[in-house]
CSV table of C-alpha atoms and ligand atoms in Angstrom, one decimal:
chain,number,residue,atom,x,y,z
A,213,UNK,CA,146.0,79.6,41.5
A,214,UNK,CA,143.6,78.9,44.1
A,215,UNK,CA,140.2,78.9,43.5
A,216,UNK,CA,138.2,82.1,44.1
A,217,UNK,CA,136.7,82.5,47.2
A,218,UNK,CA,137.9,79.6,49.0
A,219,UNK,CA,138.2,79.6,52.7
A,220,UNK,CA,141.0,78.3,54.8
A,221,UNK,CA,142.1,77.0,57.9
A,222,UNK,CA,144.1,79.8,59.7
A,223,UNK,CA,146.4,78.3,62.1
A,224,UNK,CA,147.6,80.3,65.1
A,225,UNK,CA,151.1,79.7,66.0
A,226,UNK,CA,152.7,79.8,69.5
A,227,UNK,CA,153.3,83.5,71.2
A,228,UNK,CA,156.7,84.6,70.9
A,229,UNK,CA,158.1,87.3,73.2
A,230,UNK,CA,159.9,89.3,70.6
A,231,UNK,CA,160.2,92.9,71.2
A,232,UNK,CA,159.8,94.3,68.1
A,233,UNK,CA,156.7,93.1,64.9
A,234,UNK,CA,158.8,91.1,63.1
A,235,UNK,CA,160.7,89.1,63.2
A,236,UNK,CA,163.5,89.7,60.0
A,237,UNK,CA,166.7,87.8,61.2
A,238,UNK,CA,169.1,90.4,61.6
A,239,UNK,CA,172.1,90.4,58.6
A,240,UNK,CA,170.1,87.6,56.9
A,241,UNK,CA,166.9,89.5,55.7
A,242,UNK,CA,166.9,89.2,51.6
A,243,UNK,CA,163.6,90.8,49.9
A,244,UNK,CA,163.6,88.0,47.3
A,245,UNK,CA,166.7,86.6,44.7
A,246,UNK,CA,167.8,84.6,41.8
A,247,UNK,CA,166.9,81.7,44.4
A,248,UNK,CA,164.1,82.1,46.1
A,249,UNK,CA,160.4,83.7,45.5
A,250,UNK,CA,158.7,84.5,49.1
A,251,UNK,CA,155.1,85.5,48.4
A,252,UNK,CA,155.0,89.5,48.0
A,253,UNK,CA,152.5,91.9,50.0
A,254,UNK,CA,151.3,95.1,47.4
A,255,UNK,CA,149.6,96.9,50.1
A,256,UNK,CA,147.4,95.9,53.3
A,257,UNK,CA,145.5,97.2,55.8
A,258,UNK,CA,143.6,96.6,59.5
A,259,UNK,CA,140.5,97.7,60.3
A,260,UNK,CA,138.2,97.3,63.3
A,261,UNK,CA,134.6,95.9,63.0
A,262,UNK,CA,132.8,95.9,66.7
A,263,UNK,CA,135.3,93.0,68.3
A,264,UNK,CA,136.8,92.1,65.5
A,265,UNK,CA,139.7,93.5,63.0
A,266,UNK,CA,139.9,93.0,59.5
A,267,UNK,CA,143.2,92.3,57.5
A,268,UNK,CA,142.9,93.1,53.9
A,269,UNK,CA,145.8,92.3,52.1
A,270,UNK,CA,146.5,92.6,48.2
A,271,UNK,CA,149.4,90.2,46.9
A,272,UNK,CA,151.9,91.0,43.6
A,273,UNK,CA,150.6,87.8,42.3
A,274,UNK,CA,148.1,85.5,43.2
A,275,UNK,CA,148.5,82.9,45.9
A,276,UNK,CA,149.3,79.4,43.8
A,277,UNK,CA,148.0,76.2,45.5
A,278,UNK,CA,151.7,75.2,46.1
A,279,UNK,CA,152.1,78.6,48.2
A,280,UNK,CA,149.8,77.1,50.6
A,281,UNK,CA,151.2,73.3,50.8
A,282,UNK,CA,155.2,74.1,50.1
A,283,UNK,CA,156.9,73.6,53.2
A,284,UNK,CA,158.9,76.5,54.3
A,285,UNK,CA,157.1,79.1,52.1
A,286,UNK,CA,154.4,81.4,54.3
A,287,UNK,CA,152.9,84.2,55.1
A,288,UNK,CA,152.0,85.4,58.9
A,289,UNK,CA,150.2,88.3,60.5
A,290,UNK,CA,152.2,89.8,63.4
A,291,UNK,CA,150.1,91.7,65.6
A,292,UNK,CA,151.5,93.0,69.6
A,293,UNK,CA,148.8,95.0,72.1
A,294,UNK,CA,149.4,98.8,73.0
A,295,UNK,CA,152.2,98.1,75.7
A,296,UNK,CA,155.8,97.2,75.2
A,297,UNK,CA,156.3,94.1,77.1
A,298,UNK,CA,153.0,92.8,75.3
A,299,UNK,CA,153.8,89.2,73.0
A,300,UNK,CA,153.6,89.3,69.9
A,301,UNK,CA,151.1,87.1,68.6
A,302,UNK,CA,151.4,85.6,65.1
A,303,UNK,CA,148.5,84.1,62.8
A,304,UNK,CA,150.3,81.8,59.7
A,305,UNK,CA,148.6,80.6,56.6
A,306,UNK,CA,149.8,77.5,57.4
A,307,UNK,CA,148.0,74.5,55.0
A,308,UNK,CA,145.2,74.3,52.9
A,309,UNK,CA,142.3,72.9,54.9
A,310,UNK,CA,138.8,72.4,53.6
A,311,UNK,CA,136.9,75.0,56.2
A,312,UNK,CA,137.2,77.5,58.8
A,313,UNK,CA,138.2,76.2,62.6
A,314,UNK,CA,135.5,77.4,64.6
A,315,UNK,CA,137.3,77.2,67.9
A,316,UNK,CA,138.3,80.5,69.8
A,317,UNK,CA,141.7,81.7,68.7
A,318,UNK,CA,140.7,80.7,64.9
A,319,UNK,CA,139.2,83.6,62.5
A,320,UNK,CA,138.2,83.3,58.8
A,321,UNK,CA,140.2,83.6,56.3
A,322,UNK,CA,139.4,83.9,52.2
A,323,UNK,CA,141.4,84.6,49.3
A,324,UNK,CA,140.5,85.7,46.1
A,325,UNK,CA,143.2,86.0,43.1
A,326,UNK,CA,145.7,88.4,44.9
A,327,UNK,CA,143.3,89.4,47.3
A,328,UNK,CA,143.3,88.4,50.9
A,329,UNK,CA,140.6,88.7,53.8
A,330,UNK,CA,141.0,87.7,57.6
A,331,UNK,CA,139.1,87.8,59.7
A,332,UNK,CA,139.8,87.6,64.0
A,333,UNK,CA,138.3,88.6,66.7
A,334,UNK,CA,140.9,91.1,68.0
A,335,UNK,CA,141.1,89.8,71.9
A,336,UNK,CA,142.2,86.5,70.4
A,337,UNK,CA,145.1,88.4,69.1
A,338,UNK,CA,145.8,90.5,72.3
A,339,UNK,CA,144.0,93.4,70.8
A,340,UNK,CA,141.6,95.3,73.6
A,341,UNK,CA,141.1,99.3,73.4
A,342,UNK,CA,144.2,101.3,72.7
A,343,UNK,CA,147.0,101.2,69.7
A,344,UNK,CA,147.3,97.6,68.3
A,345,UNK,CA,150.5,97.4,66.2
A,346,UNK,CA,150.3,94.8,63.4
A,347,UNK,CA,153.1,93.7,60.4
A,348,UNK,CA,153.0,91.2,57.8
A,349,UNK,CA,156.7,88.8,57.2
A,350,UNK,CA,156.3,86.2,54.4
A,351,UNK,CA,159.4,84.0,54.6
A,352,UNK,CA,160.8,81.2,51.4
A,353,UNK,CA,163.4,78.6,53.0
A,354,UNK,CA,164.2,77.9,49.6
A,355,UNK,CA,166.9,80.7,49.6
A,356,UNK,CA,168.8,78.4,52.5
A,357,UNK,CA,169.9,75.9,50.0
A,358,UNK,CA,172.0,77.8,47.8
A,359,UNK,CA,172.5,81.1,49.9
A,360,UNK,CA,172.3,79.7,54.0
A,361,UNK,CA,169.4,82.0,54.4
A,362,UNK,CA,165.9,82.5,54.0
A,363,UNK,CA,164.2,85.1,52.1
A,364,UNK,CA,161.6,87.3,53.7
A,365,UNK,CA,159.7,90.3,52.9
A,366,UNK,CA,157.9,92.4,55.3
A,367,UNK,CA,154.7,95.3,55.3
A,368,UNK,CA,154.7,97.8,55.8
A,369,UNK,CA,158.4,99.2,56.5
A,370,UNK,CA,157.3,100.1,59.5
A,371,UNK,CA,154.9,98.7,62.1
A,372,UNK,CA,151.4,99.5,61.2
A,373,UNK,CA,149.3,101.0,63.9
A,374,UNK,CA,145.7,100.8,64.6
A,375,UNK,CA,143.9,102.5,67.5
A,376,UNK,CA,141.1,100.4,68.9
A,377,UNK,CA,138.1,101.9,70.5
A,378,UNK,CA,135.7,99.8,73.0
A,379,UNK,CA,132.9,99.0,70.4
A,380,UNK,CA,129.8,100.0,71.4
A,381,UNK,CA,126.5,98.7,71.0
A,382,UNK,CA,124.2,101.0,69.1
A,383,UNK,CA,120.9,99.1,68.2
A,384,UNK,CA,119.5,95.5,67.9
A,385,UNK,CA,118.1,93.4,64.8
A,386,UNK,CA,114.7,92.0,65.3
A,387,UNK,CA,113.8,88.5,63.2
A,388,UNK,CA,111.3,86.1,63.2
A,389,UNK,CA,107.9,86.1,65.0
A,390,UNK,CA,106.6,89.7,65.7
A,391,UNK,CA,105.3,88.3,69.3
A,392,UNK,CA,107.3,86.4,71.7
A,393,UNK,CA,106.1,85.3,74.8
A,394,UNK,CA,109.4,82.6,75.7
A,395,UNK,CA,112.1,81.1,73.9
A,396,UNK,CA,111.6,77.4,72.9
A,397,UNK,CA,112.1,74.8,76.0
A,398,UNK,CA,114.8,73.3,73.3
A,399,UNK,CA,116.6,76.5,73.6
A,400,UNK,CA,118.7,75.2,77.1
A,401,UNK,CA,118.2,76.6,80.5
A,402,UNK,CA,118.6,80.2,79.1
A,403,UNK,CA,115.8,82.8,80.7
A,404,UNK,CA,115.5,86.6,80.5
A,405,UNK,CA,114.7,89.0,84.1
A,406,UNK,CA,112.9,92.1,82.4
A,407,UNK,CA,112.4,95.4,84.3
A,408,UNK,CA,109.3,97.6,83.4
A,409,UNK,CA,107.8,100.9,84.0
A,410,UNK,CA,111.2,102.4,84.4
A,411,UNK,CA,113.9,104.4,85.1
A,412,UNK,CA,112.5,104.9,88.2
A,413,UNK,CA,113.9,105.6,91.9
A,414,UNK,CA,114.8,101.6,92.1
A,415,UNK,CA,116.3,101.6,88.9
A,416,UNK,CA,120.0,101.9,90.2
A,417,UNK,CA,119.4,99.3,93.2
A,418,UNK,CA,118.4,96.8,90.7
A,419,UNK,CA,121.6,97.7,88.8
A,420,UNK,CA,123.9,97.1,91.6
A,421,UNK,CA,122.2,93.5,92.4
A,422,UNK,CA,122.4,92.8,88.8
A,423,UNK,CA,126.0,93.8,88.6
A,424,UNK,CA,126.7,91.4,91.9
A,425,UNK,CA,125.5,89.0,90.8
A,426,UNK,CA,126.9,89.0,86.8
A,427,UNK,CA,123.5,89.4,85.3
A,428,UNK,CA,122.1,91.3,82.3
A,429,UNK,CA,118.4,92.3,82.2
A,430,UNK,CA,116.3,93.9,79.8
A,431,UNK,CA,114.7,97.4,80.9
A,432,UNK,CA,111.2,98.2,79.1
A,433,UNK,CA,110.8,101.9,79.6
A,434,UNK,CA,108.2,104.5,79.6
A,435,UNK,CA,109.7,107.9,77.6
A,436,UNK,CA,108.0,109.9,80.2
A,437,UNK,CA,110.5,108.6,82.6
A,438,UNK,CA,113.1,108.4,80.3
A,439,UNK,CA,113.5,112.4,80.3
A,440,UNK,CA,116.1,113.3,82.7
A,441,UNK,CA,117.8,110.2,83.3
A,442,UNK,CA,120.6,110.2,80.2
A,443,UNK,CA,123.5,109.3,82.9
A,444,UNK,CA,121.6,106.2,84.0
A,445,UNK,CA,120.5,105.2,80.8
A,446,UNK,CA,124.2,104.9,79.8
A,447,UNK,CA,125.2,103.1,82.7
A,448,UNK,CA,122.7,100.4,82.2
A,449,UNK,CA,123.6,100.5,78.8
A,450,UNK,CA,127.5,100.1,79.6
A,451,UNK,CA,126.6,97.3,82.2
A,452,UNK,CA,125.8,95.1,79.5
A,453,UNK,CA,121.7,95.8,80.2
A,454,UNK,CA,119.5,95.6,77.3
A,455,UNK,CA,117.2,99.2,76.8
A,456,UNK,CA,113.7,98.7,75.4
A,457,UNK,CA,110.4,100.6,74.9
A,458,UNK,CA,107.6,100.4,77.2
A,459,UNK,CA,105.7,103.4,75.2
A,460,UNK,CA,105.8,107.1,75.9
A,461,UNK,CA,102.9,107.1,79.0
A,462,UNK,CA,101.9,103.7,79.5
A,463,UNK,CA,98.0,103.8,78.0
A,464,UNK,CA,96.5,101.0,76.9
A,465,UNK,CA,97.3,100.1,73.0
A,466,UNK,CA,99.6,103.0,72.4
A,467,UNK,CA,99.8,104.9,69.2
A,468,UNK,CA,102.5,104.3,66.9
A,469,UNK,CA,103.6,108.0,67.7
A,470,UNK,CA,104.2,107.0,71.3
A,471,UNK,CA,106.5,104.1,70.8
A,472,UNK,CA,108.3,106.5,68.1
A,473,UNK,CA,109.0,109.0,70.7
A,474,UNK,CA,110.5,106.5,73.3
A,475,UNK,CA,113.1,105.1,71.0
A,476,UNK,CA,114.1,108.3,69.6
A,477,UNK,CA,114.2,109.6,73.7
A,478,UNK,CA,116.2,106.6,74.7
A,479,UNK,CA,118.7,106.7,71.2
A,480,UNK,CA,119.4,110.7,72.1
A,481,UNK,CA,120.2,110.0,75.4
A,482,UNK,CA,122.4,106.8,74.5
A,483,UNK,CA,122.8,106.0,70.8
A,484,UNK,CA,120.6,102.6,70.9
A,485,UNK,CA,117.9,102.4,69.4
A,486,UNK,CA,115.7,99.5,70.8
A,487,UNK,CA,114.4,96.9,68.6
A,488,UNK,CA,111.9,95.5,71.5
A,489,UNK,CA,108.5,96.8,72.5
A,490,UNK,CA,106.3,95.9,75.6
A,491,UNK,CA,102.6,96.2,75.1
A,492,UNK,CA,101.5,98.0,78.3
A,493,UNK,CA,99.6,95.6,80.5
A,494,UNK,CA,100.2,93.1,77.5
A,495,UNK,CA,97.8,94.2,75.4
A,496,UNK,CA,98.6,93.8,71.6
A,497,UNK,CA,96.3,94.0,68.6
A,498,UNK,CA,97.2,93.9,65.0
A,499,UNK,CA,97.5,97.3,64.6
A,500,UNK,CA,100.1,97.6,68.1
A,501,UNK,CA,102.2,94.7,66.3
A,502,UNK,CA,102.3,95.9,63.0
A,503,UNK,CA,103.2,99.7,64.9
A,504,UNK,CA,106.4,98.1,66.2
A,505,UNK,CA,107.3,96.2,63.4
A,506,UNK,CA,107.4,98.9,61.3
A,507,UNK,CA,109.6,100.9,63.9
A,508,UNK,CA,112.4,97.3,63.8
A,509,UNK,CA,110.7,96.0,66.9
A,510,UNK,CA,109.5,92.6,68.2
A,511,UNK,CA,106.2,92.6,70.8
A,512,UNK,CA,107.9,91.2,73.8
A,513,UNK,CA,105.7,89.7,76.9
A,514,UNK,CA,106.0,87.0,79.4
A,515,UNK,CA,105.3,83.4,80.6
A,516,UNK,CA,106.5,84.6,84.6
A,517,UNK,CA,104.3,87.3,86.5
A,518,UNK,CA,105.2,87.5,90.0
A,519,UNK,CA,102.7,90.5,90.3
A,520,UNK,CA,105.2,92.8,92.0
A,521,UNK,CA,103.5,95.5,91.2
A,522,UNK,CA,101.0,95.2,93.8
A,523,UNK,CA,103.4,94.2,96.5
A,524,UNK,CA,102.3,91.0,97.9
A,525,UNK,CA,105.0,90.7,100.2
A,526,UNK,CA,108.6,89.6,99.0
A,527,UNK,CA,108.6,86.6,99.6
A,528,UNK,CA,105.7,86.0,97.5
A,529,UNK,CA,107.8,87.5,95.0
A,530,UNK,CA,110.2,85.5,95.3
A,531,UNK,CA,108.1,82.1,95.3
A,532,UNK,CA,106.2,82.9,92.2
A,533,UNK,CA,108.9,83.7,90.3
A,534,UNK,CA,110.8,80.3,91.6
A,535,UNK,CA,108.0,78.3,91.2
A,536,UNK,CA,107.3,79.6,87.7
A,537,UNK,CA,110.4,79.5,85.8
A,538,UNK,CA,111.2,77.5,83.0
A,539,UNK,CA,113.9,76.9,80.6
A,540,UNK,CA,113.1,79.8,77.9
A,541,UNK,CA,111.1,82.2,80.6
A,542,UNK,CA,110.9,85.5,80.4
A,543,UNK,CA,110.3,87.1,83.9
A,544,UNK,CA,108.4,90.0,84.4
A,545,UNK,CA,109.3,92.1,87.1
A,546,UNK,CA,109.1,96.4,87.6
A,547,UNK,CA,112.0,98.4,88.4
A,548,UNK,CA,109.1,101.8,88.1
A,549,UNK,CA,105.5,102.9,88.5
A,550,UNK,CA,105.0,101.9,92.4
A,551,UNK,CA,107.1,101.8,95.2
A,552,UNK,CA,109.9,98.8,94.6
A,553,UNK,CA,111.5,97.7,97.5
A,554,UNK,CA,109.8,94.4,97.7
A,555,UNK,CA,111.2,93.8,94.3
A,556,UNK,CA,114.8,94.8,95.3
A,557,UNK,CA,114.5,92.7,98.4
A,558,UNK,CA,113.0,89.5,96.3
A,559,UNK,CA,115.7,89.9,93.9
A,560,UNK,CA,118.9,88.6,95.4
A,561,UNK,CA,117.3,85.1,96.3
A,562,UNK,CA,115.7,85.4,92.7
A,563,UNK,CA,119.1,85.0,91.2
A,564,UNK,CA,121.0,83.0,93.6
A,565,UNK,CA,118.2,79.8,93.2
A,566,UNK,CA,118.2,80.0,89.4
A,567,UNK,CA,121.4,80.6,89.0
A,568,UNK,CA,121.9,77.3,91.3
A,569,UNK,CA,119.8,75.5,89.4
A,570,UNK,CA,121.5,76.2,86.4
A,571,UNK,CA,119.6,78.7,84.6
A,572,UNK,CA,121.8,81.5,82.6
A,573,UNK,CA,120.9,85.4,82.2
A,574,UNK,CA,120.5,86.7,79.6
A,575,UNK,CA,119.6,89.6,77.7
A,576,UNK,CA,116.0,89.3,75.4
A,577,UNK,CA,117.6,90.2,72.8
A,578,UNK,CA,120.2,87.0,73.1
A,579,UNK,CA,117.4,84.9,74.5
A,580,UNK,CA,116.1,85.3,70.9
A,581,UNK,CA,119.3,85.2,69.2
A,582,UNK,CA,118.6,88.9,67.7
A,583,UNK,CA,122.3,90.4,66.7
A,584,UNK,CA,123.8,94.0,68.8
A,585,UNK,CA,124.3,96.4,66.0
A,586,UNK,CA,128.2,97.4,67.3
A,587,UNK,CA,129.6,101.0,66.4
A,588,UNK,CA,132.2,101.3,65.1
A,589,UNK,CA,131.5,99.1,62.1
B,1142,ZN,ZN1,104.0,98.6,82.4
């Protein structure tokens, strides 16, 4: 028997184009015999987790060591996207390894006595939203020798269906220090644009720039503004942006009840709940810090202030922010709270000149490595 909990190399095999989840030979399909002893599925199932699917699958017997090695003897996952003409894409337990292949197209696999877990992420399979259909085959070549066929067994009966949904991101899971001014130098040429102030008149300018030019910021926003926008909110959200609180009206050292309100505002309107707070004018004090933390959120400011705010001309936007930036930066920058058009103008030469120098975009929240909370789970 294999040892509990051991985790295996999970080998995908080529795409076939058959039409139909598999993949019995016709007139030679033989559920077992006096000669052979293909490995037999009790009952399975797929479920989706955020981008990935789950495979549980509970055996008659549990897997031997030789199962595993034995040439000819498997047991492959079938799975074929939502439309006909779509491949079917098979994942074989091929060999026993000694850990998990980290490249893309590899998931994790673990067995336990009869019980079997896999794990993939469901576009490496050809899964995106819609049905996914999905079957199991296990096949024994040791029937060929005295019967000319294999034996195979398949689950279910019939092909298994599974309707995915686009997973969406509900929340975000703080860790480590409770104030962040950067990410580490070390971290690569990784820096974060944040909006604040916001949603304001700008707001959807800055979106359309953003979405030009393949970015993701992070919008810290006041609950006062947040009223009355749910429709943007969701589109920033949808874009890949990152929603954060900026307190309820923007006074200096907030009350606890004030950052409350703006994450509940911003979850009702979008079902995230932000897990990142910006001091207004960056003031913190123990009391602010220890206000977030206990509402899940880190104290985010900034090593870049272009001072757009009190429009100095665009391209004195644009010259602070390039002169100023630094692998780990985060950028301060208002998409609220003033009139914004030099910051809109600035912002286009802003992302063309990092972006040539080799800086990436990316939300706080991955600039710090935090996980998305996905729904469904
Ligand atoms: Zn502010």
């Amino acid at each position: 028997m294999v040892a509990a909990s051991s985790v295996l190399a999970v080998v995908m095999a080529p795409s076939v184009t058959a039409a139909q989840l598999p993949i019995v030979p016709p007139g030679s399909a033989r559920n077992g015999g006096a000669h052979g002893d293909p490995i037999r599925v009790e009952r399975a199932s797929l479920r989706q987790h955020g981008f990935a699917v789950t495979l549980q699958i509970r055996l008659t017997a549990p897997l031997r060591r030789s199962d595993l090695t034995a040439r000819g003897r498997q047991l492959c996952a079938y799975f074929r996207g939502s439309t006909s003409s779509q491949k079917v894409v098979p994942v074989c337990l091929l060999r026993r390894g000694t850990g998990v292949r980290r490249r893309d197209g590899h998931g994790r696999l673990t067995i336990k006595h009869r019980d079997i877990s896999l794990l993939l992420a469901y576009r490496s399979i050809g899964g995106h939203p819609g049905i996914f259909r999905w079957r199991l085959g296990t096949e024994d070549r040791a029937c060929e020798r005295t019967q000319g066929v294999a034996c195979f067994t398949n689950y279910p009966r019939r092909t298994g269906r599974l309707r995915l949904v686009q997973p969406r991101a509900v929340g975000c899971q703080r860790h480590g220090s409770l104030v962040v001014t950067a990410a580490p130098a070390a971290a690569g040429k990784r820096i974060a644009l944040t909006f604040d102030d916001g949603p304001g008149p700008a707001t959807p300018r800055v979106l359309r720039i953003l979405q030009r030019f393949h970015v993701h910021a992070t919008f810290f926003q006041l609950g006062q503004e947040v009223r009355g926008h749910a429709s943007l909110e969701r589109r920033l959200l949808a874009a890949g942006d990152q929603l954060a609180n900026h307190s309820y009206s923007h006074p200096m050292l907030p009350s606890r009840s004030q950052l409350r309100a703006t994450s509940t505002l911003i979850e009702h309107d979008t079902g995230y709940r932000p897990c990142l707070f910006r001091p207004p004018y960056g003031a913190l004090d123990r009391r602010l810090e220890d206000d977030a933390r206990s509402l899940g959120m880190t104290s985010v400011v900034w090593n870049v202030d272009p001072r757009d705010w009190s429009t100095p001309g665009t391209r004195a936007i644009e010259s602070r922010v390039l002169h100023a930036t630094r692998a780990g930066s985060i950028i301060l920058m208002h998409d609220g709270g003033g009139p914004r058009g030099q910051t809109v103008a600035a912002l286009p030469t802003i992302l063309r000149t990092l972006k040539r120098r080799g800086y990436q975009f990316q939300t706080v929240s991955q600039l710090l490595h935090y996980r998305t909370n996905l729904a469904p789970r």
